[in-house]
Short mmCIF file of C-alpha atoms in Angstrom, two decimals:
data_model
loop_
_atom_site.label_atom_id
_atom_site.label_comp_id
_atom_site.label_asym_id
_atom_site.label_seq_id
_atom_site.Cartn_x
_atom_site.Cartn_y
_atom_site.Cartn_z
CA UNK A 1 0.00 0.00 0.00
CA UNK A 2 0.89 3.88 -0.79
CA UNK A 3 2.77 5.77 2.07
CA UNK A 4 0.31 8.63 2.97
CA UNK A 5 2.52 11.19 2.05
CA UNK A 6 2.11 13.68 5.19
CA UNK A 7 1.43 13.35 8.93
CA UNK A 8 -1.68 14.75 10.78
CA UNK A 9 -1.00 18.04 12.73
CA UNK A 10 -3.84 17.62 14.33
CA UNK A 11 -2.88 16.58 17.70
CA UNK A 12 -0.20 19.45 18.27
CA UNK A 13 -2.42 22.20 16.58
CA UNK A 14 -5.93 21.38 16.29
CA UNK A 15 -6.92 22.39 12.19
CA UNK A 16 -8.42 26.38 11.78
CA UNK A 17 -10.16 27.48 9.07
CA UNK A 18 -9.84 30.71 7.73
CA UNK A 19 -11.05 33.47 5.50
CA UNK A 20 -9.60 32.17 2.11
CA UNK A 21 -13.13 31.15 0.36
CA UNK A 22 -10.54 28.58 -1.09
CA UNK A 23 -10.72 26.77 2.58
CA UNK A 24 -12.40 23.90 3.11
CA UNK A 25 -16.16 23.80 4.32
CA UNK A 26 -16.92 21.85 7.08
CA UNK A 27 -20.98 21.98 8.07
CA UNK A 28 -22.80 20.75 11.30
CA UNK A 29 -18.80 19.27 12.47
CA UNK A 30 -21.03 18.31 16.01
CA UNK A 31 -23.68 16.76 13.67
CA UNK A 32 -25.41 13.78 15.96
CA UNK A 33 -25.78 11.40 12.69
CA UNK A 34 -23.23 8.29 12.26
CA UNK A 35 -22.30 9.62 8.94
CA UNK A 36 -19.14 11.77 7.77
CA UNK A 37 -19.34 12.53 4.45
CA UNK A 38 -16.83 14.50 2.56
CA UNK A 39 -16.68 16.17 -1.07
CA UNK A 40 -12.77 16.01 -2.52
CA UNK A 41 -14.00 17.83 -5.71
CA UNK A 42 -16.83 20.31 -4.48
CA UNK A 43 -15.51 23.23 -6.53
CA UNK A 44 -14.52 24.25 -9.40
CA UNK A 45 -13.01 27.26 -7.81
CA UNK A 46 -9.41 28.61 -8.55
CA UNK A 47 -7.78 31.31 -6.55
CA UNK A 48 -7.33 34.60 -8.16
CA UNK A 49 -3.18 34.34 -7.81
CA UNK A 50 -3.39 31.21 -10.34
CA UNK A 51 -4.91 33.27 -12.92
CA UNK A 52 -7.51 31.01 -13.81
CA UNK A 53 -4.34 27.99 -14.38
CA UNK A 54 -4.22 29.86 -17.83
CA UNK A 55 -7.97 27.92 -18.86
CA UNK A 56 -11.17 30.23 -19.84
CA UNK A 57 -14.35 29.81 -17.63
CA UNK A 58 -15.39 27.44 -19.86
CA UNK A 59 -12.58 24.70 -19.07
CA UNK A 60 -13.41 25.23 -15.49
CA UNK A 61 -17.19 24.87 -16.30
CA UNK A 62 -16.41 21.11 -16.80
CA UNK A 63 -15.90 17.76 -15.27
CA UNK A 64 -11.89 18.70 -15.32
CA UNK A 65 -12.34 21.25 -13.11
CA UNK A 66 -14.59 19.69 -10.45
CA UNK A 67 -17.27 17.11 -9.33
CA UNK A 68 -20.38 18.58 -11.21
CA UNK A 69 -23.36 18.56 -8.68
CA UNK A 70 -21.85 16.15 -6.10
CA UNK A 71 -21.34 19.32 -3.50
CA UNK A 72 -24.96 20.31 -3.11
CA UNK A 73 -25.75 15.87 -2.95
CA UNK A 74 -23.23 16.28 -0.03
CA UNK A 75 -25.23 19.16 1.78
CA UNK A 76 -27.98 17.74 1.44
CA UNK A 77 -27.33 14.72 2.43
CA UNK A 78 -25.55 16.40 5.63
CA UNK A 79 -28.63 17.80 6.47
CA UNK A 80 -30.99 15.00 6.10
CA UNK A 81 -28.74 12.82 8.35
CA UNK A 82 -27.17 15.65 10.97
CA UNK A 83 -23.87 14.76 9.81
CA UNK A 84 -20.69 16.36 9.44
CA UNK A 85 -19.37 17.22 6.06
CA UNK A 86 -16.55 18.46 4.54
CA UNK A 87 -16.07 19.66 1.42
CA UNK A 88 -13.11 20.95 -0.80
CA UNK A 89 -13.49 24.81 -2.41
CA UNK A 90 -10.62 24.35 -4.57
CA UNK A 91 -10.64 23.05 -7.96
CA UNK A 92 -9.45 19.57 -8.53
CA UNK A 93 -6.95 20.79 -11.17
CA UNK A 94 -4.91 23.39 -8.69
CA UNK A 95 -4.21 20.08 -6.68
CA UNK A 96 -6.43 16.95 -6.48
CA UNK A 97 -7.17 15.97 -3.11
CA UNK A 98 -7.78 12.67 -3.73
CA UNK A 99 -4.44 11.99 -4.88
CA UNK A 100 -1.45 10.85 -3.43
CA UNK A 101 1.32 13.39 -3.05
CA UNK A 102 3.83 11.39 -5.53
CA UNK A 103 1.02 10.94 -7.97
CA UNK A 104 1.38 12.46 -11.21
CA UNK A 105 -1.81 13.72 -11.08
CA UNK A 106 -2.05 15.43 -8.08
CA UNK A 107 -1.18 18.57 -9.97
CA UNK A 108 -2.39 17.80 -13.48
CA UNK A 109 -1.15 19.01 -16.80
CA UNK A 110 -3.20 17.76 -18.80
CA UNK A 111 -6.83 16.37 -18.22
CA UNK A 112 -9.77 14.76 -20.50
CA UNK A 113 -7.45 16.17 -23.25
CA UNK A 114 -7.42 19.32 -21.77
CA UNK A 115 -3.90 20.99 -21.56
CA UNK A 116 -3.81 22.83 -18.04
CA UNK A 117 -1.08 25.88 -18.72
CA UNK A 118 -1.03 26.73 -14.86
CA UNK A 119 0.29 23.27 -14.23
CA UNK A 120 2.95 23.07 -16.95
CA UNK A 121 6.72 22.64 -15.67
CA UNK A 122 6.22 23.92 -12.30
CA UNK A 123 8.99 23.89 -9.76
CA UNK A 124 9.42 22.05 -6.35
CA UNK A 125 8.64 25.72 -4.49
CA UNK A 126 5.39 25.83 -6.53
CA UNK A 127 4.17 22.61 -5.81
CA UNK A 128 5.33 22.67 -2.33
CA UNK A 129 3.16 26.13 -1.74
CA UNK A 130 -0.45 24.38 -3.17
CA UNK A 131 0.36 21.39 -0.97
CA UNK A 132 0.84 23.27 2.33
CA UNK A 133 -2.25 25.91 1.30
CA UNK A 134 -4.95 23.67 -0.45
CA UNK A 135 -4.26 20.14 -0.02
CA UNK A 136 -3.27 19.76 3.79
CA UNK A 137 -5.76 22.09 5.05
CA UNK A 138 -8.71 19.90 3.42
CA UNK A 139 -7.52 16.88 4.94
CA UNK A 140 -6.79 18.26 8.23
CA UNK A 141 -10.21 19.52 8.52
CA UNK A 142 -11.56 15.67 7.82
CA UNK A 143 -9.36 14.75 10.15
CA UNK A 144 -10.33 17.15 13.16
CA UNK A 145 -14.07 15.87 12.72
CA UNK A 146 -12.94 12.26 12.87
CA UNK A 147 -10.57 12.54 15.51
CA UNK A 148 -13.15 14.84 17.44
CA UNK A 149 -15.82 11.90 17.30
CA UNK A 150 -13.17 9.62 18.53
CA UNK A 151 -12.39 11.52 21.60
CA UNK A 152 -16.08 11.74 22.02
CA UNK A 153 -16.46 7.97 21.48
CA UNK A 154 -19.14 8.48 18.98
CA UNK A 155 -19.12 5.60 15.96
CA UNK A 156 -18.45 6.99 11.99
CA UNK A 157 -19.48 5.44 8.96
CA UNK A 158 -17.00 7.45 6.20
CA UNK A 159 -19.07 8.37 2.94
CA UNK A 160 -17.22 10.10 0.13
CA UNK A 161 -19.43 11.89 -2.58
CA UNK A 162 -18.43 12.02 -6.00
CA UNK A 163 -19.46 12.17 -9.45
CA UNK A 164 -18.99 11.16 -13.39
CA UNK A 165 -19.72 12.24 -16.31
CA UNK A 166 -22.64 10.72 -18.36
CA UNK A 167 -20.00 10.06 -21.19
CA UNK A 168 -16.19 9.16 -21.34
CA UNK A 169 -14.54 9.40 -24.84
CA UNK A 170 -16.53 7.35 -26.83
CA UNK A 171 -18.04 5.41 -23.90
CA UNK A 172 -21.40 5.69 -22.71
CA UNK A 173 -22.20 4.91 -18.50
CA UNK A 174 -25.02 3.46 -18.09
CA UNK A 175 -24.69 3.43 -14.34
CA UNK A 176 -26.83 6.58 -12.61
CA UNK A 177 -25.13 5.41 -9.32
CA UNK A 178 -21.96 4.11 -8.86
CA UNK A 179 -20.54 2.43 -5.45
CA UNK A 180 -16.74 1.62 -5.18
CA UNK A 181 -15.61 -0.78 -2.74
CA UNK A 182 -12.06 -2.30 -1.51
CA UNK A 183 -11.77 -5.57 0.58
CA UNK A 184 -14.57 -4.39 2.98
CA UNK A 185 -17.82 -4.75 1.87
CA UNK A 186 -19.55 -5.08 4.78
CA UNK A 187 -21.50 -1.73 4.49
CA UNK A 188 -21.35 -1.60 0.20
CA UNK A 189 -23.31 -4.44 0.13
CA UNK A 190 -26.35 -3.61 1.84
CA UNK A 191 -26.35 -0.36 0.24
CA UNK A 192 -26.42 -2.25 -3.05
CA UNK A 193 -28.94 -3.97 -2.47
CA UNK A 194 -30.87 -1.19 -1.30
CA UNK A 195 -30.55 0.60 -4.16
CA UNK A 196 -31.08 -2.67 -6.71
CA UNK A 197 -33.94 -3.53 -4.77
CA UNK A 198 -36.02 -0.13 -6.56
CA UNK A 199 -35.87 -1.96 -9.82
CA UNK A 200 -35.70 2.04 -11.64
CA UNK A 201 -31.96 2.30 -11.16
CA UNK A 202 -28.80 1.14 -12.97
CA UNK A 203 -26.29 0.87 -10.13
CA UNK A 204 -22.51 0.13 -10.74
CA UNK A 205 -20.08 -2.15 -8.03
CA UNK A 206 -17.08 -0.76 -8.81
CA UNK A 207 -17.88 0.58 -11.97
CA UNK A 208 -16.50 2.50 -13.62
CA UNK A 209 -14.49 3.18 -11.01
CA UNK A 210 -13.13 0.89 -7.83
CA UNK A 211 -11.77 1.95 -4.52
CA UNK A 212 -8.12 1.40 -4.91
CA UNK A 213 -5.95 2.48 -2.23
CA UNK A 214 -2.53 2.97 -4.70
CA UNK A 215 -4.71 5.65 -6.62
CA UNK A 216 -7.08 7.17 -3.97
CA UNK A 217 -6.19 8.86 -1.50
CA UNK A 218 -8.90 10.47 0.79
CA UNK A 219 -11.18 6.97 1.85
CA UNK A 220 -8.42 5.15 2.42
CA UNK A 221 -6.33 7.55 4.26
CA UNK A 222 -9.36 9.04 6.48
CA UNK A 223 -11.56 5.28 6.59
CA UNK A 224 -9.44 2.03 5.55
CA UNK A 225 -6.58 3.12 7.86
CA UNK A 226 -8.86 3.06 10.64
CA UNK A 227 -10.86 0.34 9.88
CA UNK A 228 -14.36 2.26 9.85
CA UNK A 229 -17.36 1.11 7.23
CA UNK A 230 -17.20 3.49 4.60
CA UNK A 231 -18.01 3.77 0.79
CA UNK A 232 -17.09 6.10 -2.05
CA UNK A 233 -20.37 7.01 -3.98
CA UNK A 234 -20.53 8.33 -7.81
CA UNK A 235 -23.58 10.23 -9.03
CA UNK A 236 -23.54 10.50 -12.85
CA UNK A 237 -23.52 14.28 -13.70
CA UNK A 238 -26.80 14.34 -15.78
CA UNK A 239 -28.60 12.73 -12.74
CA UNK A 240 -27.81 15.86 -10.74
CA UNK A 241 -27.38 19.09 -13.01
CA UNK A 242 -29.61 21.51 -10.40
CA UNK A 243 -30.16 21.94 -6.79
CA UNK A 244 -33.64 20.35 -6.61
CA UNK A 245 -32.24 17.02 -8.75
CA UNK A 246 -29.32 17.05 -5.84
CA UNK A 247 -31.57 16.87 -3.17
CA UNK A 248 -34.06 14.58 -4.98
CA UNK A 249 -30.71 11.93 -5.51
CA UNK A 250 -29.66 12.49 -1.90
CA UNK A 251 -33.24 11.73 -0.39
CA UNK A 252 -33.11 8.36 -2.27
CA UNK A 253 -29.37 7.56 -1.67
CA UNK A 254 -30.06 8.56 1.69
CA UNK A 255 -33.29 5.86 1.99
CA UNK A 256 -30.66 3.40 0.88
CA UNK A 257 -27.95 4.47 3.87
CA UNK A 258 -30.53 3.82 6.62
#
């Protein structure tokens, strides 16, 4: 398995948020519900000192820049349940958060065919600065609301929201929900079945994507590590273009979670 690539400060210097609307979110952190559920590609946002990464709005209008819809599935669903959630307000392609460090994607230069000019030939100071600002301060907030329910004794089932695009290359995905799974499947597979059991729904099981721990980084680092149930969900982007199809996706993902 991957090193993790950076040690928790969390127990010396308990995470802060600040005014950069490039921090992470973190809503109802003393939430009641057994759920944590956190958004790795939220936004689509890029701070004003990157310049846009060199791309017109219309790059960063796409599934390059960000998880189309899956942030206002993850609000929702935080406040059906009373759960924490955490989600990322920088774009995947200033650094991807659910990435290892030594990944050569972590800091794309080119994505869906996409050249990213921001991210071309950058130096070791460079990378080093959108580590420290974007990608440690995410992850340090998920880990203050897991660590917090720990001291508190309180049980955590990790979710992690995502989603896909209808269409990859040539490829059409058929799925309109997709679950990814590693070697524990104790929770996946009653949500599956949940979710099969409608008989209206095309669910994937680890397609098109799995849970792999050499490739992701945020379930396995914040869930597998410690052993907790978790899952890592995929909402296909056509499913969930507007706020009231986000909410109508979480209330049925959410009748499959009870």
């Amino acid at each position: 398995m991957r090193s993790w690539g950076w040690t928790s400060q969390y127990e010396s210097q308990k995470w802060k948020a600040d005014d950069d609307v490039t921090g992470p979110r973190i809503l109802r952190p003393q939430g009641t519900g057994r759920f944590v559920f956190f958004c790795d590609h939220a936004s689509n946002t890029v701070p004003a000192e990157l310049r846009s990464l060199g791309l017109p709005s219309s790059e960063l209008a796409r599934h390059i820049a960000w998880d189309i819809g899956a942030a206002g599935v993850t609000e929702a669903l935080s406040e059906i349940f009373d759960a924490p959630a955490i989600l990322c307000s920088t774009s995947r392609l200033v650094i991807d958060c659910n990435r290892h460090l030594d990944s050569a994607d972590v800091i794309p230069e080119v994505s869906d065919g996409t050249v990213i000019p921001g991210n071309l030939h950058l130096d070791e100071v460079a990378r080093a600065a959108r580590i420290e600002r974007w990608f440690h301060p995410y992850h340090e907030a998920v880990e203050s609301v897991f660590l917090e329910r720990e001291a508190r004794s309180v049980p955590s089932i990790a979710v992690s929201i995502h989603s896909m695009t209808e269409s990859l290359g040539c490829e059409r995905r058929p799925w309109q929900i997709a679950l990814s799974s590693h070697l524990d499947r104790r929770f996946a597979e009653p949500v599956l079945d949940a979710l099969r059991r409608r008989g209206d729904l095309v669910v994937g099981d680890n397609q098109p994507y799995d849970l792999d721990p050499d490739v992701d980084y945020s379930t396995p680092y914040h869930a597998l590590r410690r052993g907790l149930p978790h899952l890592q969900v995929e909402f296909r982007q056509d499913e969930i273009p507007d706020a009231t199809s986000q909410r109508a996706w979480a209330l049925r993902f959410s009748q499959a979670l009870v």
